[in-house]
Backbone as ProteinMPNN parsed JSONL, in Angstrom:
{"seq_chain_A": "XXXXXXXXXXXXXXXXXXXXXXXXXXXXXXXXXXXXXXXXXXXXXXXXXXXXXXXXXXXXXXXXXXXXXXXXXXXXXXXXXXXXXXXXXXXXXXXXXXXXXXXXXXXXXXXXXXXXXXXXXXXXXXXXXXXXXXXXXXXXXXXXX", "coords_chain_A": {"N_chain_A": [[133.478, 86.824, 132.992], [132.631, 87.147, 135.611], [133.87, 84.8, 136.789], [136.516, 85.301, 136.344], [137.663, 87.233, 138.309], [137.69, 85.777, 140.809], [139.373, 83.748, 140.127], [141.707, 85.114, 139.399], [142.298, 86.281, 142.109], [142.821, 83.96, 143.489], [144.929, 82.925, 142.112], [146.817, 85.108, 142.457], [147.073, 84.887, 145.271], [148.208, 82.346, 145.609], [150.67, 82.626, 144.299], [151.943, 84.507, 146.05], [152.15, 82.805, 148.354], [153.936, 80.974, 147.283], [156.227, 82.529, 146.752], [156.691, 83.236, 149.622], [157.33, 80.877, 150.683], [159.654, 80.032, 149.071], [161.283, 82.177, 150.027], [161.684, 81.352, 152.751], [163.147, 79.125, 152.507], [165.438, 79.973, 151.618], [166.694, 81.222, 153.868], [166.177, 83.734, 154.716], [165.139, 86.84, 156.199], [161.89, 87.23, 157.115], [159.572, 88.321, 158.378], [158.385, 91.425, 160.07], [158.604, 91.174, 162.801], [160.921, 89.418, 163.078], [162.929, 91.064, 161.845], [162.953, 93.091, 163.789], [163.76, 91.687, 166.098], [166.297, 90.894, 165.408], [167.47, 93.38, 165.183], [167.404, 94.189, 167.806], [169.062, 92.284, 169.028], [171.46, 92.785, 167.882], [172.125, 95.122, 168.717], [174.398, 97.668, 169.98], [173.698, 98.998, 172.266], [172.667, 97.948, 175.644], [169.682, 96.257, 175.87], [166.648, 95.563, 177.45], [163.466, 94.176, 177.935], [160.808, 93.99, 180.187], [158.133, 92.608, 182.281], [155.484, 93.444, 184.524], [155.762, 91.562, 186.684], [158.443, 91.145, 186.81], [159.496, 89.382, 185.032], [161.849, 88.763, 182.55], [161.182, 89.653, 179.244], [162.474, 90.041, 176.819], [165.929, 90.213, 175.959], [169.098, 91.63, 175.14], [172.513, 90.498, 174.311], [174.251, 92.618, 175.07], [172.964, 93.603, 177.134], [173.358, 91.884, 179.183], [176.052, 91.791, 179.33], [176.476, 94.276, 180.395], [175.536, 94.152, 182.991], [172.854, 94.429, 183.485], [171.101, 92.351, 183.296], [170.971, 88.99, 184.625], [171.052, 85.789, 183.851], [168.273, 85.876, 183.295], [167.377, 87.388, 185.311], [166.767, 90.427, 186.732], [169.024, 93.046, 187.655], [169.23, 94.265, 191.046], [168.984, 97.169, 191.558], [168.131, 98.177, 189.261], [165.686, 96.903, 189.025], [164.279, 98.061, 191.14], [163.947, 100.728, 190.077], [162.503, 100.124, 187.763], [160.234, 99.29, 189.09], [159.456, 101.779, 190.089], [158.957, 102.959, 187.607], [156.767, 101.664, 186.601], [154.814, 102.427, 188.358], [154.511, 105.243, 188.347], [154.711, 105.812, 185.525], [156.68, 107.124, 184.27], [159.657, 108.188, 182.624], [162.94, 107.191, 183.916], [166.162, 107.506, 184.93], [169.253, 105.84, 185.736], [172.381, 105.364, 187.344], [174.735, 102.881, 187.353], [177.266, 101.302, 188.988], [180.406, 99.264, 188.696], [181.005, 97.97, 191.182], [178.801, 97.45, 192.29], [177.947, 95.362, 191.079], [178.95, 92.426, 191.241], [178.95, 90.08, 189.591], [179.457, 90.588, 186.939], [181.454, 89.543, 184.174], [184.955, 90.01, 183.935], [185.027, 92.652, 184.476], [185.365, 94.815, 183.025], [183.649, 96.982, 182.406], [182.903, 100.001, 184.023], [181.285, 101.901, 184.564], [177.762, 102.226, 184.214], [175.012, 103.388, 182.581], [171.652, 103.58, 182.787], [168.413, 103.739, 181.26], [165.119, 103.928, 182.18], [161.747, 103.22, 180.83], [158.498, 103.32, 180.085], [157.166, 100.93, 177.691], [155.192, 101.45, 175.841], [152.986, 104.037, 175.736], [150.281, 103.515, 175.738], [149.954, 100.802, 176.683], [150.482, 99.57, 179.689], [151.884, 97.305, 180.493], [154.473, 96.732, 180.077], [157.965, 97.46, 180.345], [160.817, 99.125, 179.146], [164.399, 98.719, 179.306], [167.168, 100.683, 178.573], [170.566, 100.558, 178.407], [173.864, 101.831, 178.726], [177.288, 101.868, 178.199], [179.247, 104.037, 180.086], [181.75, 104.396, 180.935], [185.12, 105.67, 181.581], [187.049, 104.512, 179.921], [185.589, 103.933, 177.582], [184.678, 106.577, 176.833], [187.044, 107.78, 176.288], [188.229, 106.131, 174.227], [186.073, 106.809, 172.103], [186.599, 109.497, 171.898], [189.054, 109.336, 170.677], [188.699, 108.468, 168.228]], "CA_chain_A": [[134.074, 88.129, 133.8], [132.39, 86.593, 137.027], [134.834, 83.853, 137.178], [138.009, 85.859, 136.151], [138.138, 87.937, 139.355], [138.178, 84.879, 141.832], [140.564, 83.011, 139.622], [142.846, 86.103, 139.616], [142.598, 86.424, 143.452], [143.354, 82.581, 143.86], [146.446, 83.024, 141.555], [147.798, 85.976, 143.202], [147.387, 84.293, 146.535], [149.119, 81.158, 145.37], [151.991, 83.196, 143.822], [152.451, 85.07, 147.261], [152.571, 81.81, 149.097], [155.096, 80.362, 146.673], [157.307, 83.485, 147.03], [157.099, 83.154, 150.957], [157.911, 79.409, 150.78], [161.089, 80.155, 148.627], [162.108, 82.976, 150.945], [161.966, 80.762, 153.887], [164.035, 78.221, 152.051], [166.608, 80.791, 151.389], [167.063, 81.69, 155.14], [165.902, 85.221, 154.657], [164.267, 87.286, 157.196], [160.535, 87.141, 156.486], [158.709, 89.186, 159.035], [158.876, 92.489, 160.817], [159.155, 90.634, 164.066], [162.247, 88.912, 163.033], [163.832, 92.088, 161.738], [163.125, 93.849, 165.185], [164.402, 90.96, 166.967], [167.768, 90.887, 165.1], [167.921, 94.771, 165.41], [167.7, 94.357, 169.273], [170.042, 91.334, 169.28], [172.696, 93.167, 167.382], [172.478, 96.541, 169.198], [175.491, 98.012, 171.001], [173.13, 99.256, 173.602], [171.903, 96.967, 176.229], [168.096, 96.321, 175.82], [165.846, 94.578, 178.125], [162.1, 94.348, 178.091], [160.317, 93.224, 181.106], [156.695, 92.827, 182.477], [155.344, 93.779, 185.843], [156.181, 90.623, 187.487], [160.0, 90.993, 186.693], [159.961, 88.39, 183.93], [162.459, 89.37, 181.346], [160.596, 89.237, 177.866], [163.582, 90.069, 175.729], [166.987, 91.111, 176.384], [170.211, 91.215, 174.372], [173.818, 90.182, 174.89], [174.829, 93.723, 175.686], [172.354, 93.964, 178.473], [173.996, 90.905, 180.097], [177.555, 92.242, 179.605], [176.566, 95.5, 181.217], [175.172, 93.632, 184.315], [171.438, 94.674, 183.624], [170.354, 90.962, 183.38], [171.914, 87.97, 184.766], [170.274, 84.728, 183.799], [166.764, 86.297, 183.138], [167.01, 88.115, 186.521], [167.239, 91.896, 186.615], [169.833, 93.741, 188.551], [168.313, 94.69, 192.081], [168.859, 98.441, 191.415], [167.397, 98.188, 188.084], [164.202, 96.537, 189.505], [163.743, 99.158, 191.956], [163.669, 101.868, 189.234], [161.37, 99.572, 186.998], [158.858, 99.417, 189.779], [158.907, 103.176, 190.184], [158.367, 103.306, 186.397], [155.348, 101.038, 186.562], [154.103, 103.165, 189.389], [154.349, 106.622, 187.86], [154.564, 105.784, 184.148], [157.633, 108.211, 183.906], [161.016, 107.858, 182.385], [163.748, 107.194, 184.801], [167.55, 107.047, 184.582], [170.081, 105.456, 187.028], [173.76, 104.991, 187.187], [175.07, 101.692, 188.097], [178.62, 101.061, 188.845], [180.672, 97.892, 188.587], [181.209, 97.427, 192.481], [177.429, 97.037, 192.793], [177.484, 94.116, 190.308], [180.192, 91.616, 190.997], [178.775, 88.915, 188.588], [179.894, 90.952, 185.618], [182.637, 88.998, 183.978], [186.027, 90.678, 183.65], [184.577, 93.943, 185.129], [185.906, 95.999, 182.204], [182.84, 98.157, 182.278], [182.93, 100.507, 185.359], [180.109, 102.943, 184.75], [176.661, 101.977, 183.265], [173.829, 104.435, 182.636], [170.472, 102.905, 182.24], [167.13, 104.594, 181.032], [163.971, 102.967, 182.16], [160.702, 103.885, 180.414], [157.27, 102.546, 179.627], [157.45, 100.602, 176.362], [154.382, 102.313, 175.164], [152.148, 104.955, 176.599], [148.95, 102.934, 175.736], [149.891, 99.672, 177.254], [151.474, 99.789, 180.751], [152.221, 95.949, 181.101], [155.925, 96.303, 179.852], [158.954, 98.663, 180.493], [162.11, 98.769, 178.501], [165.657, 99.521, 179.788], [168.291, 100.933, 177.737], [171.783, 100.557, 179.131], [175.113, 102.142, 177.781], [178.668, 101.854, 179.016], [179.828, 105.362, 180.25], [183.161, 104.343, 181.634], [186.032, 106.599, 180.957], [187.784, 104.055, 178.761], [184.717, 103.995, 176.431], [184.648, 107.898, 176.321], [188.561, 108.015, 175.624], [188.133, 105.547, 172.837], [185.256, 107.507, 171.332], [187.273, 110.804, 171.599], [190.364, 108.962, 169.919], [188.156, 108.137, 166.852]], "C_chain_A": [[133.792, 87.628, 135.339], [133.334, 85.605, 137.576], [136.289, 84.317, 137.196], [138.432, 86.414, 137.472], [138.497, 86.842, 140.66], [139.288, 84.116, 141.456], [141.76, 83.715, 139.782], [143.335, 86.133, 141.06], [143.36, 84.973, 143.919], [144.795, 82.598, 143.33], [147.291, 83.82, 142.289], [148.041, 85.41, 144.632], [148.457, 83.107, 146.495], [150.664, 81.61, 145.129], [152.555, 83.792, 145.15], [152.958, 83.95, 148.144], [153.727, 81.012, 148.654], [156.287, 81.277, 147.014], [157.672, 83.34, 148.665], [157.657, 81.793, 151.484], [159.4, 79.39, 150.282], [161.91, 80.977, 149.592], [162.48, 82.191, 152.295], [163.019, 79.71, 153.686], [165.395, 78.659, 151.928], [167.148, 81.489, 152.564], [167.098, 83.211, 155.219], [164.976, 85.565, 155.747], [162.918, 87.685, 156.506], [159.564, 88.073, 157.252], [159.321, 90.396, 159.886], [159.405, 92.081, 162.087], [160.569, 90.156, 164.059], [163.336, 90.009, 162.705], [163.963, 92.902, 163.119], [163.9, 92.958, 166.193], [165.941, 90.898, 166.727], [168.194, 92.249, 165.326], [168.441, 94.847, 166.95], [168.918, 93.48, 169.57], [171.37, 91.89, 169.025], [173.13, 94.605, 167.88], [173.652, 96.623, 170.138], [174.993, 98.488, 172.349], [172.477, 98.086, 174.169], [170.46, 97.292, 176.33], [167.434, 95.17, 176.415], [164.475, 95.036, 178.24], [161.498, 93.536, 179.218], [158.766, 93.518, 181.459], [156.781, 93.182, 183.978], [155.663, 92.775, 187.061], [157.683, 90.401, 187.696], [160.383, 89.973, 185.781], [160.603, 89.223, 182.769], [161.786, 88.738, 180.023], [161.577, 89.121, 176.873], [164.685, 90.815, 176.359], [168.067, 90.568, 175.371], [171.471, 90.983, 175.007], [174.442, 91.399, 175.681], [174.297, 93.921, 176.958], [173.011, 93.004, 179.558], [175.426, 91.315, 180.375], [177.56, 93.455, 180.45], [176.017, 95.267, 182.61], [173.655, 93.898, 184.501], [170.697, 93.348, 184.014], [171.464, 90.016, 183.76], [170.964, 86.65, 184.736], [168.716, 84.943, 183.879], [166.256, 86.809, 184.481], [167.59, 89.58, 186.379], [168.023, 92.316, 187.801], [168.94, 94.297, 189.57], [167.996, 96.29, 191.931], [168.081, 98.783, 190.361], [165.891, 98.039, 188.242], [163.606, 97.562, 190.221], [163.182, 100.317, 191.06], [162.518, 101.35, 188.244], [160.215, 99.677, 187.706], [158.348, 100.825, 189.874], [158.168, 103.588, 188.782], [157.046, 102.814, 186.059], [154.442, 101.887, 187.267], [153.699, 104.577, 188.672], [154.33, 106.894, 186.322], [155.491, 106.832, 183.577], [158.93, 107.526, 183.455], [162.036, 108.099, 183.495], [165.315, 106.836, 184.42], [168.29, 106.727, 185.968], [171.397, 105.119, 186.501], [174.045, 103.774, 188.002], [176.648, 101.494, 187.966], [179.076, 99.689, 189.212], [180.788, 97.267, 190.026], [179.779, 96.92, 192.869], [177.121, 95.71, 191.999], [178.646, 93.257, 190.183], [180.157, 90.435, 190.084], [179.345, 89.326, 187.187], [181.284, 90.346, 185.241], [183.771, 89.969, 183.383], [185.97, 92.133, 184.124], [185.299, 95.002, 184.264], [185.002, 97.224, 182.363], [182.658, 98.696, 183.766], [181.758, 101.492, 185.652], [178.848, 102.456, 183.68], [175.676, 102.872, 183.541], [172.799, 103.73, 182.042], [169.214, 104.032, 182.433], [166.084, 103.58, 181.182], [162.737, 103.621, 181.798], [159.565, 102.919, 180.051], [157.558, 102.049, 178.1], [156.579, 101.237, 175.464], [153.489, 103.035, 176.162], [150.657, 104.258, 176.82], [148.949, 101.622, 176.725], [150.951, 99.548, 178.342], [151.846, 98.416, 181.3], [153.8, 95.809, 180.881], [156.677, 97.796, 179.99], [160.122, 98.105, 179.682], [163.266, 99.391, 179.065], [166.709, 99.507, 178.697], [169.599, 101.207, 178.601], [173.004, 100.949, 178.129], [176.169, 102.214, 178.72], [179.144, 103.348, 178.958], [181.105, 105.47, 180.82], [184.004, 105.231, 180.823], [186.791, 105.979, 179.826], [186.991, 104.118, 177.477], [184.835, 105.571, 176.003], [186.045, 108.333, 175.674], [188.519, 107.363, 174.259], [187.363, 106.287, 171.748], [185.891, 108.846, 170.958], [188.547, 110.466, 170.522], [189.801, 108.801, 168.495], [187.95, 109.204, 166.016]], "O_chain_A": [[134.68, 87.722, 136.186], [133.571, 85.595, 138.784], [137.138, 83.815, 137.933], [139.567, 86.108, 137.836], [139.456, 87.056, 141.402], [140.138, 83.801, 142.29], [142.772, 83.166, 140.218], [144.535, 86.036, 141.316], [144.365, 84.969, 144.629], [145.743, 82.31, 144.06], [148.358, 83.405, 142.741], [149.17, 85.479, 145.118], [149.399, 83.011, 147.282], [151.643, 81.074, 145.648], [153.743, 83.537, 145.35], [154.068, 84.057, 148.664], [154.445, 80.426, 149.466], [157.284, 80.781, 147.537], [158.86, 83.329, 148.988], [158.309, 81.662, 152.52], [160.276, 78.833, 150.943], [163.028, 80.617, 149.957], [163.549, 82.436, 152.853], [163.749, 79.412, 154.631], [166.369, 77.923, 152.087], [168.025, 82.331, 152.374], [168.021, 83.814, 155.767], [164.149, 84.766, 156.188], [162.878, 88.368, 155.482], [158.693, 88.596, 156.557], [160.475, 90.401, 160.315], [160.484, 92.508, 162.499], [161.34, 90.471, 164.966], [164.469, 89.93, 163.18], [165.066, 93.317, 163.475], [164.617, 93.478, 167.047], [166.743, 90.856, 167.66], [169.363, 92.365, 165.694], [169.498, 95.357, 167.32], [169.772, 93.924, 170.337], [172.329, 91.605, 169.742], [174.184, 95.161, 167.572], [173.864, 95.751, 170.981], [175.667, 98.421, 173.377], [171.834, 97.297, 173.476], [170.038, 98.36, 176.774], [167.582, 94.014, 176.02], [164.254, 96.19, 178.609], [161.711, 92.325, 179.17], [158.2, 94.512, 181.005], [157.841, 93.227, 184.602], [155.794, 93.161, 188.223], [158.136, 89.646, 188.556], [161.573, 89.664, 185.716], [160.041, 90.14, 182.171], [161.834, 87.534, 179.773], [161.559, 88.167, 176.095], [164.542, 91.788, 177.1], [168.045, 89.446, 174.864], [171.576, 91.24, 176.207], [175.041, 91.246, 176.745], [175.003, 94.36, 177.866], [173.156, 93.389, 180.718], [175.931, 91.202, 181.492], [178.527, 93.693, 181.173], [176.049, 96.218, 183.391], [173.161, 93.622, 185.595], [169.842, 93.288, 184.898], [172.626, 90.132, 183.368], [170.135, 86.527, 185.637], [168.012, 84.165, 184.524], [165.075, 86.747, 184.824], [168.724, 89.819, 185.964], [167.667, 91.932, 188.915], [167.897, 94.815, 189.169], [166.852, 96.684, 192.16], [167.305, 99.727, 190.512], [165.038, 98.787, 187.764], [162.468, 97.942, 189.943], [162.074, 100.801, 191.288], [161.629, 102.146, 187.94], [159.196, 100.093, 187.155], [157.157, 101.122, 189.782], [157.155, 104.282, 188.701], [156.279, 103.442, 185.328], [153.318, 102.079, 186.804], [152.513, 104.864, 188.513], [154.0, 107.99, 185.869], [155.19, 107.402, 182.528], [159.235, 106.411, 183.878], [162.01, 109.209, 184.027], [165.571, 105.916, 183.644], [167.999, 107.232, 187.053], [171.551, 104.653, 185.372], [173.657, 103.651, 189.164], [177.19, 101.539, 186.861], [178.368, 98.962, 189.909], [180.669, 96.043, 190.091], [179.647, 96.034, 193.713], [176.118, 95.049, 192.271], [179.324, 93.288, 189.155], [181.193, 89.828, 189.809], [179.667, 88.461, 186.372], [182.241, 90.628, 185.961], [183.499, 90.665, 182.405], [187.031, 92.756, 184.112], [185.789, 95.995, 184.801], [185.484, 98.354, 182.444], [182.299, 97.917, 184.649], [181.376, 101.804, 186.78], [179.044, 102.352, 182.469], [175.446, 103.165, 184.714], [172.925, 103.27, 180.907], [169.049, 104.859, 183.33], [166.06, 102.548, 180.511], [162.524, 104.664, 182.417], [159.822, 101.757, 179.737], [158.177, 102.807, 177.353], [157.011, 101.602, 174.37], [153.313, 102.607, 177.303], [149.99, 104.408, 177.844], [147.998, 101.443, 177.486], [152.142, 99.435, 178.049], [152.115, 98.327, 182.498], [154.396, 94.882, 181.428], [156.179, 98.908, 179.814], [160.368, 96.906, 179.553], [163.192, 100.591, 179.329], [167.043, 98.511, 178.055], [169.577, 102.091, 179.458], [173.117, 100.499, 176.989], [176.008, 102.569, 179.888], [179.412, 103.851, 177.867], [181.546, 106.562, 181.179], [183.756, 105.536, 179.656], [187.172, 106.665, 178.877], [187.558, 104.321, 176.403], [185.087, 105.801, 174.82], [186.135, 109.098, 174.714], [188.759, 108.019, 173.245], [187.847, 106.417, 170.623], [185.743, 109.294, 169.821], [188.917, 111.279, 169.675], [190.584, 109.046, 167.577], [187.511, 109.022, 164.881]]}, "name": "protein", "num_of_chains": 1, "seq": "XXXXXXXXXXXXXXXXXXXXXXXXXXXXXXXXXXXXXXXXXXXXXXXXXXXXXXXXXXXXXXXXXXXXXXXXXXXXXXXXXXXXXXXXXXXXXXXXXXXXXXXXXXXXXXXXXXXXXXXXXXXXXXXXXXXXXXXXXXXXXXXXX"}
């Protein structure tokens, strides 16, 4: 009996490792971090996480399309609001129009609304920016559906 429990624990751990290895070889998502990363990258909302120095920790393609981030640099208007958020730890909203961001390719998006808030209330090192396309074209498309 004294040898059975350690042998069982070893066998159970070996089986778990084998399952993990086979999961990796099948190209499946294996960690919560990978799931969250894929969820952010596939989101129709522009999402950007940044730190106090302005370094972009994570951003998705939609944030780039909406002009929130360009080559890991945050839009000046957004950065101003990010600094306010770091200072007062409150949620802030801002409207960005396309004339303020000439780098946006195609300029199809004409009105972007961004919400800037602390990532967590416990750790004040990061903020998250959620950006959505609020242009008339998008509203008309939504109403038509």
